[in-house]
PDB file of C-alpha atoms in Angstrom:
ATOM      1  CA  ARG A   1     -90.192-125.762 141.685  1.00 69.00           C
ATOM      2  CA  LYS A   2     -88.178-129.111 141.485  1.00 77.00           C
ATOM      3  CA  GLU A   3     -90.128-132.159 142.713  1.00 88.00           C
ATOM      4  CA  VAL A   4     -87.105-133.115 144.730  1.00 93.00           C
ATOM      5  CA  GLU A   5     -84.464-130.695 145.485  1.00 94.00           C
ATOM      6  CA  GLN A   6     -80.948-131.163 147.065  1.00 94.00           C
ATOM      7  CA  ASP A   7     -77.961-129.001 147.495  1.00 89.00           C
ATOM      8  CA  PRO A   8     -75.651-130.305 144.861  1.00 88.00           C
ATOM      9  CA  GLY A   9     -72.486-129.603 146.939  1.00 87.00           C
ATOM     10  CA  PRO A  10     -69.679-130.569 146.671  1.00 91.00           C
ATOM     11  CA  PHE A  11     -69.276-131.125 150.369  1.00 94.00           C
ATOM     12  CA  ASN A  12     -65.691-131.657 151.288  1.00 96.00           C
ATOM     13  CA  VAL A  13     -65.345-133.039 154.979  1.00 96.00           C
ATOM     14  CA  PRO A  14     -62.531-134.180 156.868  1.00 97.00           C
ATOM     15  CA  GLU A  15     -62.429-137.933 157.771  1.00 97.00           C
ATOM     16  CA  GLY A  16     -64.172-138.656 161.106  1.00 97.00           C
ATOM     17  CA  ALA A  17     -66.467-135.618 160.944  1.00 97.00           C
ATOM     18  CA  THR A  18     -70.202-135.669 161.074  1.00 97.00           C
ATOM     19  CA  VAL A  19     -72.014-134.448 157.928  1.00 96.00           C
ATOM     20  CA  ALA A  20     -75.719-133.885 157.281  1.00 95.00           C
ATOM     21  CA  PHE A  21     -77.638-133.427 153.971  1.00 91.00           C
ATOM     22  CA  ASN A  22     -81.376-132.280 153.636  1.00 93.00           C
ATOM     23  CA  CYS A  23     -83.605-132.777 150.775  1.00 95.00           C
ATOM     24  CA  THR A  24     -86.972-131.211 150.219  1.00 95.00           C
ATOM     25  CA  TYR A  25     -89.946-132.524 148.121  1.00 93.00           C
ATOM     26  CA  SER A  26     -92.827-130.507 146.674  1.00 91.00           C
ATOM     27  CA  ASN A  27     -95.615-133.231 146.623  1.00 85.00           C
ATOM     28  CA  SER A  28     -97.357-133.527 149.997  1.00 82.00           C
ATOM     29  CA  ALA A  29     -98.835-136.833 148.727  1.00 81.00           C
ATOM     30  CA  SER A  30     -95.351-138.250 148.805  1.00 78.00           C
ATOM     31  CA  GLN A  31     -95.514-141.452 150.443  1.00 82.00           C
ATOM     32  CA  SER A  32     -92.170-143.364 150.510  1.00 88.00           C
ATOM     33  CA  PHE A  33     -88.525-142.023 150.854  1.00 92.00           C
ATOM     34  CA  PHE A  34     -85.117-143.300 150.303  1.00 94.00           C
ATOM     35  CA  TRP A  35     -81.567-142.442 150.153  1.00 96.00           C
ATOM     36  CA  TYR A  36     -79.520-143.908 147.374  1.00 96.00           C
ATOM     37  CA  ARG A  37     -75.831-143.859 146.949  1.00 97.00           C
ATOM     38  CA  GLN A  38     -74.012-143.550 143.554  1.00 96.00           C
ATOM     39  CA  ASP A  39     -70.152-143.835 143.350  1.00 95.00           C
ATOM     40  CA  CYS A  40     -68.320-142.218 140.601  1.00 91.00           C
ATOM     41  CA  ARG A  41     -69.231-144.090 137.269  1.00 88.00           C
ATOM     42  CA  LYS A  42     -71.281-146.635 139.059  1.00 92.00           C
ATOM     43  CA  GLU A  43     -74.984-147.354 139.303  1.00 94.00           C
ATOM     44  CA  PRO A  44     -77.020-146.031 142.155  1.00 95.00           C
ATOM     45  CA  LYS A  45     -77.675-148.477 145.047  1.00 95.00           C
ATOM     46  CA  LEU A  46     -80.038-148.132 147.983  1.00 94.00           C
ATOM     47  CA  LEU A  47     -78.554-146.854 151.085  1.00 96.00           C
ATOM     48  CA  MET A  48     -81.500-146.933 153.222  1.00 95.00           C
ATOM     49  CA  SER A  49     -85.234-146.268 153.520  1.00 91.00           C
ATOM     50  CA  VAL A  50     -86.527-143.330 155.564  1.00 92.00           C
ATOM     51  CA  TYR A  51     -89.366-144.234 157.935  1.00 85.00           C
ATOM     52  CA  SER A  52     -91.561-141.728 159.639  1.00 86.00           C
ATOM     53  CA  SER A  53     -90.130-142.330 162.914  1.00 85.00           C
ATOM     54  CA  GLY A  54     -86.482-141.928 161.746  1.00 87.00           C
ATOM     55  CA  ASN A  55     -84.165-144.815 161.495  1.00 92.00           C
ATOM     56  CA  GLU A  56     -80.618-145.468 161.942  1.00 94.00           C
ATOM     57  CA  ASP A  57     -78.194-148.041 160.441  1.00 94.00           C
ATOM     58  CA  GLY A  58     -74.723-147.841 161.869  1.00 96.00           C
ATOM     59  CA  ARG A  59     -73.223-144.541 161.280  1.00 97.00           C
ATOM     60  CA  PHE A  60     -76.245-143.425 159.097  1.00 97.00           C
ATOM     61  CA  THR A  61     -79.355-141.789 160.527  1.00 97.00           C
ATOM     62  CA  ALA A  62     -82.309-140.720 158.286  1.00 96.00           C
ATOM     63  CA  GLN A  63     -85.102-138.425 159.453  1.00 95.00           C
ATOM     64  CA  LEU A  64     -88.374-137.440 157.917  1.00 94.00           C
ATOM     65  CA  ASN A  65     -90.226-134.251 158.611  1.00 93.00           C
ATOM     66  CA  ARG A  66     -93.640-134.467 156.788  1.00 91.00           C
ATOM     67  CA  ALA A  67     -94.784-130.993 157.977  1.00 91.00           C
ATOM     68  CA  SER A  68     -92.034-129.269 156.416  1.00 92.00           C
ATOM     69  CA  GLN A  69     -91.600-131.720 153.599  1.00 93.00           C
ATOM     70  CA  TYR A  70     -87.952-132.608 153.948  1.00 92.00           C
ATOM     71  CA  ILE A  71     -85.837-135.553 154.611  1.00 95.00           C
ATOM     72  CA  SER A  72     -82.374-135.598 156.134  1.00 96.00           C
ATOM     73  CA  LEU A  73     -79.328-137.963 156.063  1.00 97.00           C
ATOM     74  CA  LEU A  74     -76.608-137.784 158.847  1.00 97.00           C
ATOM     75  CA  ILE A  75     -73.313-139.534 158.518  1.00 97.00           C
ATOM     76  CA  ARG A  76     -71.317-139.792 161.730  1.00 98.00           C
ATOM     77  CA  ASP A  77     -67.530-140.544 161.949  1.00 98.00           C
ATOM     78  CA  SER A  78     -67.291-140.318 158.135  1.00 97.00           C
ATOM     79  CA  LYS A  79     -64.900-142.691 156.351  1.00 98.00           C
ATOM     80  CA  LEU A  80     -63.118-142.244 153.053  1.00 97.00           C
ATOM     81  CA  SER A  81     -65.294-144.758 151.596  1.00 97.00           C
ATOM     82  CA  ASP A  82     -68.379-142.711 152.203  1.00 98.00           C
ATOM     83  CA  SER A  83     -67.220-140.451 149.212  1.00 97.00           C
ATOM     84  CA  ALA A  84     -70.126-140.625 146.758  1.00 97.00           C
ATOM     85  CA  THR A  85     -73.160-138.829 145.457  1.00 96.00           C
ATOM     86  CA  TYR A  86     -76.106-139.283 147.794  1.00 97.00           C
ATOM     87  CA  LEU A  87     -79.495-139.252 145.922  1.00 96.00           C
ATOM     88  CA  CYS A  88     -82.700-138.305 147.509  1.00 96.00           C
ATOM     89  CA  VAL A  89     -85.668-140.369 146.333  1.00 94.00           C
ATOM     90  CA  VAL A  90     -89.340-139.900 146.617  1.00 92.00           C
ATOM     91  CA  ASN A  91     -92.170-142.220 145.681  1.00 87.00           C
ATOM     92  CA  TYR A  92     -95.971-141.298 145.341  1.00 77.00           C
ATOM     93  CA  PHE A  93     -98.675-143.401 146.848  1.00 69.00           C
ATOM     94  CA  GLY A  94     -99.940-145.971 144.035  1.00 65.00           C
ATOM     95  CA  ASN A  95     -97.330-144.747 141.693  1.00 69.00           C
ATOM     96  CA  GLU A  96     -94.749-147.059 139.891  1.00 68.00           C
ATOM     97  CA  LYS A  97     -92.475-144.070 139.666  1.00 79.00           C
ATOM     98  CA  LEU A  98     -89.493-143.044 141.868  1.00 87.00           C
ATOM     99  CA  THR A  99     -88.541-139.316 141.585  1.00 90.00           C
ATOM    100  CA  PHE A 100     -84.929-138.612 142.200  1.00 93.00           C
ATOM    101  CA  GLY A 101     -82.991-135.520 143.246  1.00 94.00           C
ATOM    102  CA  THR A 102     -79.966-134.442 141.455  1.00 94.00           C
ATOM    103  CA  GLY A 103     -77.807-135.699 144.346  1.00 95.00           C
ATOM    104  CA  THR A 104     -75.302-134.227 146.809  1.00 95.00           C
ATOM    105  CA  ARG A 105     -71.782-134.903 146.122  1.00 95.00           C
ATOM    106  CA  LEU A 106     -69.679-135.659 149.204  1.00 97.00           C
ATOM    107  CA  THR A 107     -65.932-135.973 149.287  1.00 97.00           C
ATOM    108  CA  ILE A 108     -64.273-137.202 152.594  1.00 97.00           C
ATOM    109  CA  ILE A 109     -60.691-135.647 152.968  1.00 97.00           C
ATOM    110  CA  PRO A 110     -57.996-137.718 154.644  1.00 95.00           C
TER     111      PRO A 110
ATOM    112  CA  GLU B   1     -72.305-157.007 142.211  1.00 55.00           C
ATOM    113  CA  THR B   2     -76.118-156.501 141.518  1.00 63.00           C
ATOM    114  CA  GLY B   3     -78.192-158.913 139.537  1.00 93.00           C
ATOM    115  CA  VAL B   4     -78.942-156.540 136.818  1.00 97.00           C
ATOM    116  CA  THR B   5     -76.516-156.661 133.744  1.00 97.00           C
ATOM    117  CA  GLN B   6     -76.506-154.246 130.749  1.00 98.00           C
ATOM    118  CA  THR B   7     -74.716-154.388 127.434  1.00 97.00           C
ATOM    119  CA  PRO B   8     -72.974-152.827 125.856  1.00 97.00           C
ATOM    120  CA  ARG B   9     -71.289-150.741 128.437  1.00 96.00           C
ATOM    121  CA  HIS B  10     -70.267-148.054 126.019  1.00 97.00           C
ATOM    122  CA  LEU B  11     -71.721-147.184 122.852  1.00 96.00           C
ATOM    123  CA  VAL B  12     -70.872-144.562 120.153  1.00 95.00           C
ATOM    124  CA  MET B  13     -73.429-144.156 117.375  1.00 93.00           C
ATOM    125  CA  GLY B  14     -74.159-141.722 114.549  1.00 90.00           C
ATOM    126  CA  MET B  15     -77.305-139.997 114.256  1.00 89.00           C
ATOM    127  CA  THR B  16     -78.570-142.124 111.451  1.00 88.00           C
ATOM    128  CA  ASN B  17     -77.562-145.433 113.155  1.00 89.00           C
ATOM    129  CA  LYS B  18     -79.942-148.050 114.769  1.00 94.00           C
ATOM    130  CA  LYS B  19     -78.726-149.726 117.896  1.00 95.00           C
ATOM    131  CA  SER B  20     -80.238-151.514 120.806  1.00 97.00           C
ATOM    132  CA  LEU B  21     -79.353-151.536 124.521  1.00 98.00           C
ATOM    133  CA  LYS B  22     -79.996-154.801 126.535  1.00 98.00           C
ATOM    134  CA  CYS B  23     -80.751-155.250 130.088  1.00 98.00           C
ATOM    135  CA  GLU B  24     -81.255-158.603 131.885  1.00 98.00           C
ATOM    136  CA  GLN B  25     -82.207-159.162 135.557  1.00 97.00           C
ATOM    137  CA  HIS B  26     -81.423-162.382 137.510  1.00 95.00           C
ATOM    138  CA  LEU B  27     -83.260-161.437 140.622  1.00 95.00           C
ATOM    139  CA  GLY B  28     -86.758-162.871 139.805  1.00 94.00           C
ATOM    140  CA  HIS B  29     -88.258-159.388 139.907  1.00 93.00           C
ATOM    141  CA  ASN B  30     -91.555-158.346 138.160  1.00 92.00           C
ATOM    142  CA  ALA B  31     -90.856-154.785 137.166  1.00 92.00           C
ATOM    143  CA  MET B  32     -88.103-153.272 135.064  1.00 94.00           C
ATOM    144  CA  TYR B  33     -87.168-149.658 134.312  1.00 94.00           C
ATOM    145  CA  TRP B  34     -85.205-147.521 131.870  1.00 96.00           C
ATOM    146  CA  TYR B  35     -83.768-144.284 133.122  1.00 96.00           C
ATOM    147  CA  LYS B  36     -81.621-141.638 131.605  1.00 96.00           C
ATOM    148  CA  GLN B  37     -78.885-139.902 133.602  1.00 96.00           C
ATOM    149  CA  SER B  38     -77.483-136.644 132.103  1.00 94.00           C
ATOM    150  CA  ALA B  39     -74.706-134.493 133.738  1.00 88.00           C
ATOM    151  CA  LYS B  40     -76.058-132.260 136.645  1.00 82.00           C
ATOM    152  CA  LYS B  41     -79.573-133.565 136.073  1.00 89.00           C
ATOM    153  CA  PRO B  42     -81.726-135.950 138.195  1.00 91.00           C
ATOM    154  CA  LEU B  43     -82.300-139.469 136.902  1.00 93.00           C
ATOM    155  CA  GLU B  44     -85.184-139.180 134.384  1.00 92.00           C
ATOM    156  CA  LEU B  45     -87.552-142.296 134.349  1.00 92.00           C
ATOM    157  CA  MET B  46     -88.175-143.350 130.573  1.00 94.00           C
ATOM    158  CA  PHE B  47     -90.246-146.383 130.772  1.00 94.00           C
ATOM    159  CA  VAL B  48     -91.717-148.827 133.384  1.00 92.00           C
ATOM    160  CA  TYR B  49     -92.884-152.394 132.715  1.00 92.00           C
ATOM    161  CA  SER B  50     -94.596-154.530 135.232  1.00 88.00           C
ATOM    162  CA  LEU B  51     -95.135-158.073 134.407  1.00 84.00           C
ATOM    163  CA  GLU B  52     -93.928-157.451 130.812  1.00 83.00           C
ATOM    164  CA  GLU B  53     -96.591-154.711 130.283  1.00 85.00           C
ATOM    165  CA  ARG B  54     -95.695-151.069 129.910  1.00 86.00           C
ATOM    166  CA  VAL B  55     -97.321-149.131 132.745  1.00 82.00           C
ATOM    167  CA  GLU B  56     -95.572-145.793 132.359  1.00 79.00           C
ATOM    168  CA  ASN B  57     -94.114-143.867 129.620  1.00 80.00           C
ATOM    169  CA  ASN B  58     -92.898-140.382 130.587  1.00 77.00           C
ATOM    170  CA  SER B  59     -93.427-138.710 127.147  1.00 86.00           C
ATOM    171  CA  VAL B  60     -90.264-140.053 125.730  1.00 93.00           C
ATOM    172  CA  PRO B  61     -89.535-139.192 122.222  1.00 94.00           C
ATOM    173  CA  SER B  62     -90.470-142.076 119.783  1.00 93.00           C
ATOM    174  CA  ARG B  63     -86.840-142.351 118.592  1.00 95.00           C
ATOM    175  CA  PHE B  64     -86.411-144.459 121.828  1.00 96.00           C
ATOM    176  CA  SER B  65     -88.593-147.730 121.568  1.00 95.00           C
ATOM    177  CA  PRO B  66     -88.627-150.140 124.577  1.00 96.00           C
ATOM    178  CA  GLU B  67     -89.220-153.757 124.380  1.00 96.00           C
ATOM    179  CA  CYS B  68     -89.791-156.294 127.164  1.00 95.00           C
ATOM    180  CA  PRO B  69     -90.287-159.918 125.753  1.00 94.00           C
ATOM    181  CA  ASN B  70     -90.249-161.432 129.262  1.00 93.00           C
ATOM    182  CA  SER B  71     -89.934-160.464 132.895  1.00 91.00           C
ATOM    183  CA  SER B  72     -86.124-160.957 132.821  1.00 95.00           C
ATOM    184  CA  HIS B  73     -85.135-158.993 129.730  1.00 97.00           C
ATOM    185  CA  LEU B  74     -85.656-155.422 128.768  1.00 97.00           C
ATOM    186  CA  PHE B  75     -84.417-153.689 125.369  1.00 98.00           C
ATOM    187  CA  LEU B  76     -84.099-150.069 124.371  1.00 97.00           C
ATOM    188  CA  HIS B  77     -84.091-149.855 120.670  1.00 97.00           C
ATOM    189  CA  LEU B  78     -82.490-146.505 119.275  1.00 96.00           C
ATOM    190  CA  HIS B  79     -82.867-144.903 116.057  1.00 94.00           C
ATOM    191  CA  THR B  80     -82.176-141.441 114.532  1.00 93.00           C
ATOM    192  CA  LEU B  81     -80.961-140.130 117.901  1.00 94.00           C
ATOM    193  CA  GLN B  82     -79.630-136.453 118.616  1.00 95.00           C
ATOM    194  CA  PRO B  83     -76.468-135.550 120.201  1.00 94.00           C
ATOM    195  CA  GLU B  84     -78.477-134.212 123.212  1.00 94.00           C
ATOM    196  CA  ASP B  85     -79.415-137.962 123.704  1.00 96.00           C
ATOM    197  CA  SER B  86     -75.965-138.763 124.795  1.00 96.00           C
ATOM    198  CA  ALA B  87     -76.138-139.811 128.483  1.00 96.00           C
ATOM    199  CA  LEU B  88     -75.833-142.875 130.845  1.00 97.00           C
ATOM    200  CA  TYR B  89     -78.724-145.259 130.265  1.00 98.00           C
ATOM    201  CA  LEU B  90     -79.590-147.245 133.457  1.00 97.00           C
ATOM    202  CA  CYS B  91     -81.812-150.165 133.563  1.00 97.00           C
ATOM    203  CA  ALA B  92     -83.381-151.228 136.966  1.00 95.00           C
ATOM    204  CA  SER B  93     -85.593-153.851 138.206  1.00 94.00           C
ATOM    205  CA  SER B  94     -87.722-154.202 141.464  1.00 92.00           C
ATOM    206  CA  GLN B  95     -89.907-157.093 143.019  1.00 90.00           C
ATOM    207  CA  GLY B  96     -93.107-154.930 142.597  1.00 80.00           C
ATOM    208  CA  GLY B  97     -93.839-151.510 142.181  1.00 68.00           C
ATOM    209  CA  GLY B  98     -92.654-148.171 143.111  1.00 62.00           C
ATOM    210  CA  VAL B  99     -92.027-148.593 146.830  1.00 70.00           C
ATOM    211  CA  ASP B 100     -89.889-151.608 146.408  1.00 80.00           C
ATOM    212  CA  THR B 101     -86.092-151.213 146.216  1.00 86.00           C
ATOM    213  CA  GLN B 102     -84.817-150.801 142.643  1.00 91.00           C
ATOM    214  CA  TYR B 103     -81.583-152.429 141.722  1.00 93.00           C
ATOM    215  CA  PHE B 104     -79.857-150.762 139.082  1.00 95.00           C
ATOM    216  CA  GLY B 105     -77.352-152.184 136.283  1.00 96.00           C
ATOM    217  CA  PRO B 106     -74.077-150.673 135.623  1.00 96.00           C
ATOM    218  CA  GLY B 107     -75.507-148.510 132.753  1.00 97.00           C
ATOM    219  CA  THR B 108     -74.683-147.895 129.032  1.00 97.00           C
ATOM    220  CA  ARG B 109     -72.738-144.827 128.386  1.00 97.00           C
ATOM    221  CA  LEU B 110     -74.087-143.599 125.003  1.00 97.00           C
ATOM    222  CA  THR B 111     -72.383-140.918 122.945  1.00 96.00           C
ATOM    223  CA  VAL B 112     -74.249-139.810 119.866  1.00 95.00           C
ATOM    224  CA  LEU B 113     -72.118-137.966 117.238  1.00 92.00           C
TER     225      LEU B 113
END
């Protein structure tokens, strides 16, 4: 089983719609969780950290479910500029390493 | 624009060549990383340096040799590579360890012929 698993997509979503991605992780010792965004032919950039209580940043909401070992990302009122690959990232306590999923590709259609 | 730069941005090399990738961070960070990104595969961590000391090496073949002369610079020396080593090589830096946000450079697109 992959350490971090994501649906690769692609998700093709009309502008203005709401879209959600899930990501599952295999190691229950996972401590920190993040969503990174990677535009085509660009480097990954941190989108948001994911906190136990869930957190929101504008149109983006991240949730963590430790019991089921998954995190989610919800994008409301999607914009054309949201088109990118979204990377689920997990860190284990005391470890220097970030473990990345393969990413979910999202395309917002006008 | 991030504070992490990489050169060259593109590199084509033969299997017998020796080349080096360079990364420089202008963020005052203490940790630097090399990642490999291949098509349809997750980012693979290759090396981690913290305060110029290598703290992790994810069983990378010896044809890849990292060097971290100071906290701002990181090199990846390449020799006798294989075609399957063709990929995007990304450098990243962070203030501290794994839980800190990592800032990535634009990457070097490497093609091995």
